Amino acid sequence: MAPVETSSPEQHEDAGKAAAAATRSYWRWHKDDFLPEPSFASWGAYRRALGATPARLRDRFSGRSTDAAELGALRRRSENEMRRCLTWWDLTWFGFGSVIGAGIFVLTGQEARDHAGPAILLSYVASGLSAMLSVFCYTEFAVEIPVAGGSFAYLRVELGDVAAFIAAANLILESIIGTAAVARSWTSYLASLINRPASALRIQAPSLVEGYNELDPIAVVVIAVTAALAMLSAKGTSRVNWVASAVHVLVIGFVIVAGFIHANPSNLRPFMPHGVPGVFRAAAIVYFAYGGFDNIATMAEETKNPSRDIPLGLLGSMSVITAIYCVMALVLSMMQPYTAIDRSAAYSVAFSSVGMHWAQYVVALGALKGMTTVLLVGALGQARYTTHIARSHIIPPVFALVHPRTGTPVHATALIAVASACIALFSSLDVLSSLLSVSTLFIFMMMATALLVRRYYVRGVTTRAHARRFAALLLVVIASSAGIAAYWGTSPERWQGYVVLVPAWAAGTLGIQLLVPAARAPKVWGVPLVPWLPSLSIATNLFLMGSLGKDAFIRFGVCTAVMLVYYVLVGLHATYDVAHGACAGEEEDEFAAADDDKKVAAADVEKADAEDGVR
């Protein structure tokens, strides 16, 4: 007699939820799809929630997610699964497609002329080293927690709900501004391709403030087209990206070879016209050229073999890209004196200046292809960030839904595209890039901090004595790094402060290595030389932030203040309700697993603490 298959109550419940989701339309706009939490059920409920704000803030500061919750409960809130269809080959080309674009073709000329001169090469070296440190941190997390949320999910596990919200807000800001900046550059290079000035295709609006008075409808159209492609299929987008990126690499090869043929070493003098401060200010701005690699981490949920494919795709593509950027910066500096470099279309104008007038069209076309793939891959990755953020209810959960036919987050893609198009219509590239650099560097600094926490602190495993010691030493690392950045920003020509601050950073890092036992080892792939490489990542990201001008920090501060207001009024109460199982249809407290682990190990911790006290 054949065995009779039985199913558990949990399987029945999951099947029931899946059946209910299948009967509901993807295109739904009811209030409960945007604000399903009890705190927003009525005005009275909302007033009571606001009254409980202090207690809820304390709860969210201490709240932690778990690897299992991010991989399980949160993913089920999208109702449909994203399709596992990507390989290391796809991720490698996504790396090229998401990174090489407006940054190298536009910001190189802008920063070489304004701040670094021929030493723009050193600016790319400095920002590239910092970017690679961040790539290491992202790779370990993406292998261990392969979900669409990227750094948002990683920070939610290691630093808690509030830190994750700050990351989420900056990620969405970065996505919107980054897309808008690249789209604006796309219009500039299209104008160069038809032999017109960079702003010729924009509509002048003299009544608006400087920096926001050139309207760019072409950028809006480009954003709309690439977002539509990203909505259709992740694998299809990958195929388009392969072809476009391969053509783009050929154009880059042409730029390097033809550029060196027409190079004049005398153009490298003076090599550093604005001194070392100019080099690092340019490095902080051109860091934008390395932005986008984190999009690869968000595709882990759609990767067939994350533990193998992500390290190959992410580390491999970024290593090659860093070398390409440095060589391209050197080529540009040798083709023209830095004072003659065009700020908007540097490479096209450089080839025209050496008599290769036809080559400017090849370069402009290659730049357009590169920026198109940046927008295309960006639309893919940014939507996946947004999807996982919506799964946590920080933003309305309707944006977490995955379309049942395409397997893509259509709502999240549309959200980023519409917001980016509105910004791209008004804002100039220099306004956007400096703000974007602050946001990107800040998130990467938080990621390095989270990796140290992941390695040296596990709730229920790390003793109180070791936890306090680790927190104090980590604070020394962050404070000394911030001090170095501030000292550089205020007194770049003096050296006395570094005699104290640099040894303090080294002592804090060495203290973590010697005085705090590692609490967790990576399962598959891990960052080498921990804690030194993550600590150095903290220092370099903060240092580059300190090299930016005050206007960038003012814009960043205003945006952060607006984000925090939103969190206190909306995000805090939504995530509190979800975390405590107050939402109908939601899983129980997603942090319960962490609490259970803590209870199971409590006796061991108390015993270890007692032993520490004896010692």
Coordinates of C-alpha atoms in Angstrom, one line a residue:
M1 CA 0.0 0.0 0.0
A2 CA 1.4 3.4 -1.0
P3 CA 2.3 5.7 1.9
V4 CA -0.1 8.6 2.4
E5 CA 1.5 12.0 2.3
T6 CA 0.6 14.4 5.1
S7 CA 1.2 18.0 5.5
S8 CA 1.9 20.1 8.6
P9 CA -0.3 23.0 9.8
E10 CA 2.4 25.4 8.7
Q11 CA 2.3 24.0 5.1
H12 CA -1.5 24.4 5.1
E13 CA -1.1 28.0 6.2
D14 CA 1.5 28.8 3.6
A15 CA -0.6 27.1 0.9
G16 CA -3.6 29.1 2.0
K17 CA -1.6 32.4 1.9
A18 CA -0.3 31.5 -1.6
A19 CA -3.8 30.7 -2.8
A20 CA -5.2 33.9 -1.4
A21 CA -2.4 35.9 -3.0
A22 CA -3.0 34.2 -6.4
T23 CA -6.7 35.3 -6.3
R24 CA -5.8 39.0 -5.7
S25 CA -4.9 41.3 -8.5
Y26 CA -1.3 42.6 -8.6
W27 CA -2.6 46.1 -9.4
R28 CA -4.3 47.0 -6.2
W29 CA -4.5 50.4 -4.6
H30 CA -6.6 50.0 -1.4
K31 CA -5.6 51.8 1.8
D32 CA -4.7 48.5 3.4
D33 CA -2.1 47.8 0.7
F34 CA -0.3 51.0 1.7
L35 CA -1.0 51.3 5.4
P36 CA -2.2 47.9 6.7
E37 CA -0.7 48.4 10.2
P38 CA -3.1 48.9 13.2
S39 CA -1.4 52.2 14.1
F40 CA -3.0 53.7 11.0
A41 CA -6.4 52.0 11.2
S42 CA -8.0 55.3 12.4
W43 CA -7.0 58.8 13.5
G44 CA -7.5 57.7 17.1
A45 CA -5.2 54.7 16.7
Y46 CA -2.6 57.0 15.0
R47 CA -2.7 59.5 17.9
R48 CA -2.2 56.7 20.4
A49 CA 0.7 55.4 18.3
L50 CA 2.3 58.9 18.3
G51 CA 1.9 59.0 22.1
A52 CA 3.9 55.8 22.4
T53 CA 6.7 57.1 20.2
P54 CA 9.4 57.2 22.9
A55 CA 8.8 53.6 24.0
R56 CA 8.6 52.4 20.4
L57 CA 11.9 54.2 19.6
R58 CA 13.6 52.4 22.4
D59 CA 12.2 49.1 21.2
R60 CA 13.4 49.7 17.6
F61 CA 16.8 50.8 18.7
S62 CA 17.3 47.4 20.4
G63 CA 15.5 45.3 17.8
R64 CA 17.5 43.0 15.5
S65 CA 16.5 40.8 12.6
T66 CA 18.1 37.5 11.9
D67 CA 19.5 35.9 8.8
A68 CA 16.6 33.4 8.8
A69 CA 14.0 36.1 9.0
E70 CA 15.5 38.1 6.1
L71 CA 15.7 34.9 4.0
G72 CA 12.3 33.5 5.0
A73 CA 9.6 35.6 6.5
L74 CA 10.4 38.9 4.7
R75 CA 10.7 37.3 1.3
R76 CA 7.2 35.7 1.6
R77 CA 5.7 39.2 1.9
S78 CA 6.4 39.7 -1.8
E79 CA 3.7 37.0 -2.4
N80 CA 5.6 35.7 -5.5
E81 CA 9.2 34.6 -5.8
M82 CA 11.9 36.3 -7.8
R83 CA 13.3 33.8 -10.4
R84 CA 16.8 32.3 -9.8
C85 CA 18.2 32.8 -13.3
L86 CA 21.5 34.7 -12.9
T87 CA 25.1 33.3 -13.0
W88 CA 28.5 34.7 -12.2
W89 CA 28.7 35.6 -15.9
D90 CA 25.6 37.7 -15.6
L91 CA 26.8 39.4 -12.4
T92 CA 30.2 40.2 -14.0
W93 CA 28.6 42.0 -16.9
F94 CA 26.2 43.6 -14.5
G95 CA 29.2 44.9 -12.7
F96 CA 30.5 46.6 -15.9
G97 CA 27.1 47.8 -16.9
S98 CA 26.2 49.3 -13.5
V99 CA 29.5 51.1 -12.9
I100 CA 31.1 52.3 -16.1
G101 CA 29.1 55.3 -17.3
A102 CA 28.7 59.0 -16.4
G103 CA 31.3 58.9 -13.6
I104 CA 34.3 58.2 -15.8
F105 CA 33.1 60.1 -18.8
V106 CA 31.9 63.3 -17.1
L107 CA 33.3 63.6 -13.6
T108 CA 36.9 62.9 -14.7
G109 CA 37.0 66.0 -16.8
Q110 CA 35.1 68.1 -14.2
E111 CA 37.4 67.2 -11.3
A112 CA 40.6 67.2 -13.3
R113 CA 39.9 70.8 -14.3
D114 CA 38.5 72.1 -11.0
H115 CA 40.4 70.3 -8.3
A116 CA 43.0 67.6 -9.1
G117 CA 44.7 68.5 -12.5
P118 CA 46.7 65.5 -13.9
A119 CA 46.7 64.0 -10.4
I120 CA 43.1 62.9 -11.1
L121 CA 44.9 59.6 -11.6
L122 CA 45.7 59.5 -7.9
S123 CA 42.1 60.5 -7.1
Y124 CA 40.9 57.4 -8.9
V125 CA 43.5 55.3 -7.1
A126 CA 42.4 56.6 -3.7
S127 CA 38.7 56.2 -4.3
G128 CA 39.3 52.8 -6.0
L129 CA 41.1 51.4 -3.0
S130 CA 38.3 52.6 -0.7
A131 CA 35.7 51.1 -3.0
M132 CA 37.4 47.7 -3.1
L133 CA 37.4 47.6 0.7
S134 CA 33.7 48.2 0.6
V135 CA 33.3 45.5 -2.1
F136 CA 34.9 43.0 0.2
C137 CA 32.4 43.8 3.0
Y138 CA 29.5 43.6 0.6
T139 CA 30.7 40.2 -0.8
E140 CA 30.8 38.5 2.6
F141 CA 27.3 39.7 3.5
A142 CA 25.8 38.9 0.1
V143 CA 27.1 35.3 0.3
E144 CA 25.8 34.9 3.9
I145 CA 22.4 36.6 3.4
P146 CA 21.5 36.3 -0.3
V147 CA 18.4 38.6 -0.4
A148 CA 17.3 41.5 -2.5
G149 CA 17.7 44.0 0.4
G150 CA 21.5 44.4 0.1
S151 CA 23.0 46.7 2.7
F152 CA 19.5 47.4 4.2
A153 CA 19.1 43.8 5.1
Y154 CA 22.7 43.4 6.4
L155 CA 22.4 46.4 8.6
R156 CA 19.0 45.3 9.9
V157 CA 20.6 42.1 11.1
E158 CA 23.7 43.6 12.7
L159 CA 23.0 47.2 13.7
G160 CA 19.2 47.1 14.2
D161 CA 16.1 48.7 12.9
V162 CA 16.9 52.4 13.3
A163 CA 20.4 52.0 11.6
A164 CA 18.7 50.0 8.8
F165 CA 16.2 52.8 8.3
I166 CA 19.0 55.4 8.0
A167 CA 20.5 53.1 5.4
A168 CA 17.2 52.6 3.7
A169 CA 16.5 56.3 3.4
N170 CA 20.0 56.9 2.0
L171 CA 19.7 54.0 -0.3
I172 CA 16.5 55.3 -1.8
L173 CA 18.0 58.8 -1.9
E174 CA 21.1 57.4 -3.6
S175 CA 19.0 55.4 -6.1
I176 CA 16.9 58.5 -7.1
I177 CA 19.8 60.9 -7.3
G178 CA 22.1 58.5 -9.0
T179 CA 19.6 57.7 -11.7
A180 CA 18.8 61.4 -12.2
A181 CA 22.5 62.3 -12.4
V182 CA 23.3 59.6 -15.1
A183 CA 20.2 60.6 -17.1
R184 CA 21.3 64.2 -17.1
S185 CA 24.8 63.1 -18.4
W186 CA 23.1 61.0 -21.1
T187 CA 21.6 64.2 -22.5
S188 CA 24.9 66.0 -22.4
Y189 CA 26.6 63.3 -24.4
L190 CA 23.7 63.1 -26.9
A191 CA 24.3 66.8 -27.5
S192 CA 28.0 66.1 -28.1
L193 CA 27.1 63.3 -30.5
I194 CA 25.2 65.7 -32.7
N195 CA 27.9 68.4 -32.3
R196 CA 26.0 70.7 -30.1
P197 CA 26.9 72.4 -26.7
A198 CA 26.2 70.2 -23.7
S199 CA 23.1 72.2 -22.6
A200 CA 21.7 72.6 -26.1
L201 CA 19.0 69.9 -25.7
R202 CA 17.8 71.3 -22.4
I203 CA 15.1 73.9 -21.9
Q204 CA 16.3 77.1 -20.2
A205 CA 14.2 78.4 -17.3
P206 CA 15.8 81.7 -16.2
S207 CA 13.2 82.2 -13.5
L208 CA 14.5 79.2 -11.5
V209 CA 17.6 79.1 -9.2
E210 CA 21.0 78.5 -10.7
G211 CA 21.7 74.8 -10.9
Y212 CA 18.0 74.0 -11.3
N213 CA 17.2 76.2 -14.3
E214 CA 17.9 73.8 -17.2
L215 CA 15.0 71.5 -17.7
D216 CA 15.8 68.1 -19.2
P217 CA 12.9 66.2 -20.7
I218 CA 15.2 63.8 -22.6
A219 CA 16.5 62.5 -19.3
V220 CA 12.9 61.8 -18.2
V221 CA 12.3 59.7 -21.4
V222 CA 15.5 57.7 -21.0
I223 CA 14.6 56.8 -17.3
A224 CA 11.2 55.7 -18.4
V225 CA 12.5 53.4 -21.2
T226 CA 15.2 51.7 -19.1
A227 CA 12.7 51.2 -16.2
A228 CA 10.2 49.6 -18.5
L229 CA 12.9 47.1 -19.8
A230 CA 13.9 46.3 -16.2
M231 CA 10.2 45.5 -15.4
L232 CA 9.9 42.9 -18.1
S233 CA 12.6 40.3 -17.1
A234 CA 15.9 40.1 -15.1
K235 CA 17.4 37.6 -17.5
G236 CA 16.3 39.6 -20.5
T237 CA 17.8 42.7 -19.0
S238 CA 21.0 40.8 -18.5
R239 CA 21.1 39.8 -22.2
V240 CA 20.7 43.4 -23.3
N241 CA 23.4 44.4 -20.8
W242 CA 25.8 41.8 -22.2
V243 CA 25.6 43.2 -25.7
A244 CA 25.7 46.9 -24.7
S245 CA 28.5 46.4 -22.2
A246 CA 30.6 44.4 -24.7
V247 CA 30.4 47.3 -27.2
H248 CA 31.2 49.7 -24.4
V249 CA 34.4 47.8 -23.5
L250 CA 35.5 48.0 -27.1
V251 CA 35.0 51.8 -27.1
I252 CA 37.0 52.0 -23.9
G253 CA 39.8 50.0 -25.5
F254 CA 39.7 52.5 -28.4
V255 CA 39.9 55.5 -26.1
I256 CA 42.9 54.0 -24.3
V257 CA 44.9 53.0 -27.4
A258 CA 44.1 56.1 -29.5
G259 CA 44.6 58.4 -26.5
F260 CA 48.1 57.1 -25.7
I261 CA 49.0 57.5 -29.4
H262 CA 48.2 61.2 -29.1
A263 CA 49.5 61.6 -25.6
N264 CA 52.0 64.3 -24.6
P265 CA 53.8 63.8 -21.3
S266 CA 54.4 67.5 -20.9
N267 CA 50.6 67.9 -20.2
L268 CA 51.2 66.2 -16.9
R269 CA 53.0 69.3 -15.6
P270 CA 52.1 70.7 -13.1
F271 CA 51.0 67.3 -11.9
M272 CA 49.2 68.5 -8.7
P273 CA 48.3 72.1 -9.3
H274 CA 45.9 72.3 -6.3
G275 CA 48.0 70.2 -3.9
V276 CA 47.0 67.1 -2.0
P277 CA 43.7 68.6 -0.8
G278 CA 42.6 69.0 -4.4
V279 CA 43.4 65.3 -5.0
F280 CA 41.3 64.1 -2.2
R281 CA 38.4 66.4 -2.9
A282 CA 38.3 65.1 -6.4
A283 CA 38.6 61.5 -5.0
A284 CA 35.5 62.1 -2.9
I285 CA 33.5 63.3 -6.0
V286 CA 34.8 60.7 -8.4
Y287 CA 33.8 58.0 -5.9
F288 CA 30.5 58.4 -7.7
A289 CA 32.1 56.6 -10.6
Y290 CA 32.4 53.4 -8.5
G291 CA 28.9 53.6 -7.3
G292 CA 26.5 50.9 -8.5
F293 CA 28.5 47.8 -7.6
D294 CA 26.2 47.4 -4.6
N295 CA 23.4 46.7 -7.1
I296 CA 25.1 43.3 -7.8
A297 CA 24.6 42.4 -4.1
T298 CA 20.8 43.0 -4.4
M299 CA 20.6 40.4 -7.2
A300 CA 21.7 37.6 -4.8
E301 CA 18.1 36.5 -4.4
E302 CA 18.0 35.8 -8.2
T303 CA 21.4 34.2 -8.4
K304 CA 21.6 30.4 -8.9
N305 CA 24.7 29.8 -6.7
P306 CA 25.3 32.9 -4.5
S307 CA 28.3 31.5 -2.6
R308 CA 30.2 31.0 -5.9
D309 CA 28.7 33.5 -8.3
I310 CA 28.7 36.7 -6.1
P311 CA 32.5 36.7 -5.2
L312 CA 33.4 35.9 -8.8
G313 CA 31.1 38.5 -10.3
L314 CA 31.5 41.3 -7.7
L315 CA 35.2 41.1 -7.0
G316 CA 36.2 40.2 -10.5
S317 CA 34.4 43.1 -12.2
M318 CA 35.4 45.7 -9.7
S319 CA 39.1 44.8 -9.9
V320 CA 39.1 45.3 -13.7
I321 CA 37.0 48.4 -13.5
T322 CA 39.4 50.1 -11.0
A323 CA 42.3 49.5 -13.4
I324 CA 40.3 50.8 -16.4
Y325 CA 39.4 54.0 -14.5
C326 CA 43.0 54.7 -13.6
V327 CA 44.3 54.2 -17.1
M328 CA 41.5 56.3 -18.7
A329 CA 42.2 59.2 -16.2
L330 CA 45.9 59.1 -17.2
V331 CA 45.0 59.1 -20.9
L332 CA 42.8 62.2 -20.6
S333 CA 45.5 64.1 -18.6
M334 CA 48.1 63.4 -21.2
M335 CA 46.0 64.4 -24.2
Q336 CA 45.3 68.0 -23.0
P337 CA 46.5 70.5 -20.4
Y338 CA 44.2 70.2 -17.5
T339 CA 43.0 73.8 -18.0
A340 CA 41.8 72.9 -21.5
I341 CA 39.7 69.9 -20.4
D342 CA 36.0 70.3 -21.1
R343 CA 34.0 69.8 -17.9
S344 CA 30.9 68.2 -19.6
A345 CA 32.2 66.0 -22.4
A346 CA 35.9 65.7 -21.7
Y347 CA 36.9 62.7 -23.9
S348 CA 35.0 63.8 -26.9
V349 CA 36.5 67.3 -26.9
A350 CA 40.0 65.9 -26.1
F351 CA 39.9 63.8 -29.3
S352 CA 38.6 66.7 -31.3
S353 CA 41.5 68.9 -30.0
V354 CA 44.1 66.4 -31.3
G355 CA 42.6 66.3 -34.8
M356 CA 40.6 63.1 -34.5
H357 CA 37.3 64.9 -35.0
W358 CA 35.5 61.7 -36.1
A359 CA 36.6 60.0 -32.9
Q360 CA 34.5 62.3 -30.7
Y361 CA 31.4 60.6 -32.1
V362 CA 32.7 57.2 -31.3
V363 CA 33.5 58.3 -27.8
A364 CA 30.1 60.0 -27.4
L365 CA 28.3 56.9 -28.7
G366 CA 30.2 54.7 -26.3
A367 CA 29.5 57.0 -23.4
L368 CA 25.8 56.9 -24.3
K369 CA 25.9 53.1 -24.3
G370 CA 27.7 53.0 -21.0
M371 CA 25.2 55.4 -19.3
T372 CA 22.3 53.4 -20.8
T373 CA 23.5 50.2 -19.2
V374 CA 24.1 52.1 -15.9
L375 CA 20.5 53.2 -16.0
L376 CA 19.3 49.7 -17.0
V377 CA 21.2 47.8 -14.3
G378 CA 20.5 50.6 -11.8
A379 CA 16.7 50.2 -12.4
L380 CA 17.1 46.5 -11.7
G381 CA 19.2 46.7 -8.5
Q382 CA 17.5 49.8 -7.0
A383 CA 14.1 48.2 -7.3
R384 CA 15.3 45.2 -5.4
Y385 CA 16.6 47.4 -2.6
T386 CA 13.2 49.1 -2.5
T387 CA 11.4 45.8 -2.6
H388 CA 13.1 44.5 0.5
I389 CA 12.7 47.9 2.3
A390 CA 9.0 47.6 1.6
R391 CA 8.9 44.1 3.0
S392 CA 9.9 45.5 6.3
H393 CA 7.0 48.1 6.0
I394 CA 9.3 51.1 6.3
I395 CA 7.7 52.2 3.1
P396 CA 4.2 50.9 2.0
P397 CA 4.2 47.1 1.5
V398 CA 2.5 47.3 -1.9
F399 CA 6.0 48.2 -3.2
A400 CA 7.3 44.8 -2.0
L401 CA 5.0 42.8 -4.4
V402 CA 6.7 40.8 -7.2
H403 CA 4.7 40.4 -10.4
P404 CA 3.5 36.8 -10.8
R405 CA 4.3 36.7 -14.6
T406 CA 7.5 38.7 -14.9
G407 CA 9.0 37.7 -11.6
T408 CA 10.1 41.4 -11.1
P409 CA 9.1 44.1 -8.6
V410 CA 7.1 46.3 -11.0
H411 CA 5.8 48.7 -8.4
A412 CA 9.2 49.3 -6.8
T413 CA 10.8 49.9 -10.2
A414 CA 8.1 52.5 -11.1
L415 CA 8.5 54.2 -7.7
I416 CA 12.2 54.9 -8.2
A417 CA 11.7 55.8 -11.9
V418 CA 9.1 58.4 -11.3
A419 CA 11.0 60.0 -8.4
S420 CA 14.2 60.0 -10.4
A421 CA 12.5 61.5 -13.5
C422 CA 11.2 64.4 -11.4
I423 CA 14.7 65.2 -10.0
A424 CA 16.4 64.7 -13.4
L425 CA 14.1 67.2 -15.0
F426 CA 15.4 70.1 -12.8
S427 CA 18.8 69.4 -11.1
S428 CA 22.3 69.8 -12.6
L429 CA 25.0 67.1 -12.3
D430 CA 27.3 69.0 -10.0
V431 CA 24.5 69.5 -7.5
L432 CA 23.6 65.8 -7.7
S433 CA 27.1 64.2 -7.6
S434 CA 28.3 65.8 -4.4
L435 CA 25.2 64.9 -2.5
L436 CA 25.3 61.4 -3.9
S437 CA 28.9 60.9 -2.8
V438 CA 28.1 61.8 0.8
S439 CA 25.2 59.4 0.9
T440 CA 27.2 56.5 -0.7
L441 CA 30.3 57.0 1.5
F442 CA 28.1 57.1 4.6
I443 CA 26.4 53.8 3.8
F444 CA 29.7 52.1 3.0
M445 CA 31.1 53.3 6.3
M446 CA 28.1 51.7 8.1
M447 CA 28.6 48.5 6.1
A448 CA 32.2 48.2 7.3
T449 CA 31.0 48.8 10.9
A450 CA 28.3 46.1 10.5
L451 CA 30.9 43.6 9.3
L452 CA 33.0 44.1 12.4
V453 CA 29.8 43.7 14.6
R454 CA 29.0 40.5 12.7
R455 CA 32.4 39.0 13.3
Y456 CA 32.9 40.1 17.0
Y457 CA 29.4 40.3 18.5
V458 CA 26.7 37.6 18.5
R459 CA 23.8 38.0 20.9
G460 CA 23.7 35.1 23.3
V461 CA 27.3 34.1 22.5
T462 CA 29.5 37.2 23.2
T463 CA 29.8 37.9 27.0
R464 CA 28.9 41.2 28.4
A465 CA 32.5 42.0 29.2
H466 CA 33.6 41.3 25.7
A467 CA 30.7 43.2 24.3
R468 CA 31.5 46.3 26.3
R469 CA 35.2 46.0 25.3
F470 CA 34.3 45.7 21.7
A471 CA 31.9 48.6 21.8
A472 CA 34.6 50.9 23.3
L473 CA 37.3 49.9 20.9
L474 CA 34.9 50.2 17.9
L475 CA 34.0 53.7 19.1
V476 CA 37.8 54.5 19.2
V477 CA 38.1 53.4 15.6
I478 CA 35.1 55.5 14.4
A479 CA 36.0 58.5 16.5
S480 CA 39.6 58.6 15.5
S481 CA 38.7 58.1 11.8
A482 CA 36.2 61.0 12.0
G483 CA 38.8 63.0 13.8
I484 CA 41.3 62.4 11.0
A485 CA 38.7 63.5 8.4
A486 CA 37.8 66.6 10.4
Y487 CA 41.4 67.6 10.9
W488 CA 42.2 67.1 7.3
G489 CA 39.2 69.3 6.3
T490 CA 40.1 72.1 8.7
S491 CA 43.9 72.0 8.7
P492 CA 45.2 70.0 5.7
E493 CA 48.7 71.5 5.9
R494 CA 49.3 70.7 9.6
W495 CA 50.6 67.3 10.8
Q496 CA 50.5 67.5 14.6
G497 CA 46.9 66.1 14.9
Y498 CA 47.8 63.0 13.0
V499 CA 50.4 62.0 15.5
V500 CA 47.6 61.4 18.0
L501 CA 44.7 60.3 15.7
V502 CA 46.4 57.7 13.4
P503 CA 48.0 55.8 16.4
A504 CA 44.6 55.9 18.1
W505 CA 42.9 54.3 15.1
A506 CA 45.6 51.7 14.9
A507 CA 45.4 51.0 18.7
G508 CA 41.6 50.6 18.5
T509 CA 41.9 48.1 15.6
L510 CA 44.7 46.2 17.2
G511 CA 42.7 46.1 20.5
I512 CA 39.7 44.5 18.7
Q513 CA 42.1 41.9 17.2
L514 CA 43.8 41.0 20.5
L515 CA 41.3 41.7 23.2
V516 CA 37.9 40.6 21.7
P517 CA 37.5 36.9 20.6
A518 CA 35.8 36.4 17.3
A519 CA 32.2 35.3 17.8
R520 CA 31.4 34.2 14.3
A521 CA 33.4 32.8 11.3
P522 CA 32.1 33.2 7.7
K523 CA 30.5 30.0 6.4
V524 CA 31.7 30.1 2.8
W525 CA 33.7 33.3 1.9
G526 CA 35.0 36.0 4.2
V527 CA 36.8 39.3 4.2
P528 CA 40.6 38.7 4.8
L529 CA 42.6 40.5 7.5
V530 CA 39.7 41.2 9.8
P531 CA 39.5 43.6 11.7
W532 CA 42.1 45.6 9.7
L533 CA 40.4 45.8 6.3
P534 CA 36.9 46.8 7.7
S535 CA 38.5 49.3 10.0
L536 CA 40.5 50.8 7.1
S537 CA 37.3 50.9 5.1
I538 CA 35.7 53.0 7.9
A539 CA 38.7 55.3 8.0
T540 CA 38.9 55.8 4.2
N541 CA 35.1 56.4 3.7
L542 CA 35.0 59.0 6.5
F543 CA 38.2 60.6 5.2
L544 CA 36.7 61.0 1.7
M545 CA 33.5 62.4 3.3
G546 CA 35.6 65.0 5.1
S547 CA 37.1 66.0 1.7
L548 CA 33.8 67.2 0.4
G549 CA 32.6 70.8 0.6
K550 CA 30.2 72.1 3.2
D551 CA 27.3 72.4 0.7
A552 CA 27.2 68.7 0.2
F553 CA 26.9 68.2 4.0
I554 CA 24.2 70.8 4.2
R555 CA 22.1 69.1 1.5
F556 CA 22.8 65.7 3.2
G557 CA 21.8 67.1 6.6
V558 CA 18.5 68.5 5.3
C559 CA 17.6 65.3 3.5
T560 CA 18.5 63.2 6.6
A561 CA 16.3 65.5 8.8
V562 CA 13.4 65.0 6.4
M563 CA 13.9 61.3 6.4
L564 CA 13.9 61.1 10.2
V565 CA 10.7 63.1 10.4
Y566 CA 9.1 60.5 8.1
Y567 CA 10.5 57.7 10.3
V568 CA 9.1 59.2 13.5
L569 CA 5.7 59.9 11.9
V570 CA 5.2 56.7 9.8
G571 CA 8.1 54.2 9.5
L572 CA 8.6 53.7 13.2
H573 CA 5.0 52.7 13.9
A574 CA 4.7 50.5 10.8
T575 CA 7.8 48.5 11.7
Y576 CA 6.9 48.3 15.3
D577 CA 3.5 46.8 14.5
V578 CA 5.0 44.3 12.1
A579 CA 7.8 43.3 14.5
H580 CA 5.3 42.5 17.2
G581 CA 2.9 40.6 15.0
A582 CA 0.2 43.2 15.1
C583 CA -0.5 43.1 11.3
A584 CA -3.2 40.8 10.1
G585 CA -1.7 38.2 7.8
E586 CA 1.9 38.9 8.9
E587 CA 4.2 36.4 10.5
E588 CA 4.8 36.6 14.2
D589 CA 7.5 38.7 15.6
E590 CA 10.3 38.4 13.1
F591 CA 12.8 39.1 15.9
A592 CA 11.6 36.1 17.9
A593 CA 14.3 33.9 16.6
A594 CA 17.0 36.1 17.9
D595 CA 15.3 36.3 21.3
D596 CA 15.0 32.5 21.4
D597 CA 18.7 32.2 20.7
K598 CA 19.4 34.5 23.5
K599 CA 17.3 32.5 26.0
V600 CA 18.9 29.2 24.9
A601 CA 22.4 30.6 25.4
A602 CA 21.6 32.7 28.5
A603 CA 23.0 30.2 31.0
D604 CA 26.2 29.9 29.0
V605 CA 26.6 33.6 28.9
E606 CA 26.0 34.0 32.6
K607 CA 28.6 31.3 33.3
A608 CA 31.1 33.0 31.1
D609 CA 30.5 36.4 32.7
A610 CA 31.0 34.8 36.1
E611 CA 34.3 33.4 34.9
D612 CA 35.3 36.8 33.6
G613 CA 34.5 38.3 37.0
V614 CA 36.7 35.7 38.7
R615 CA 39.5 36.4 36.3

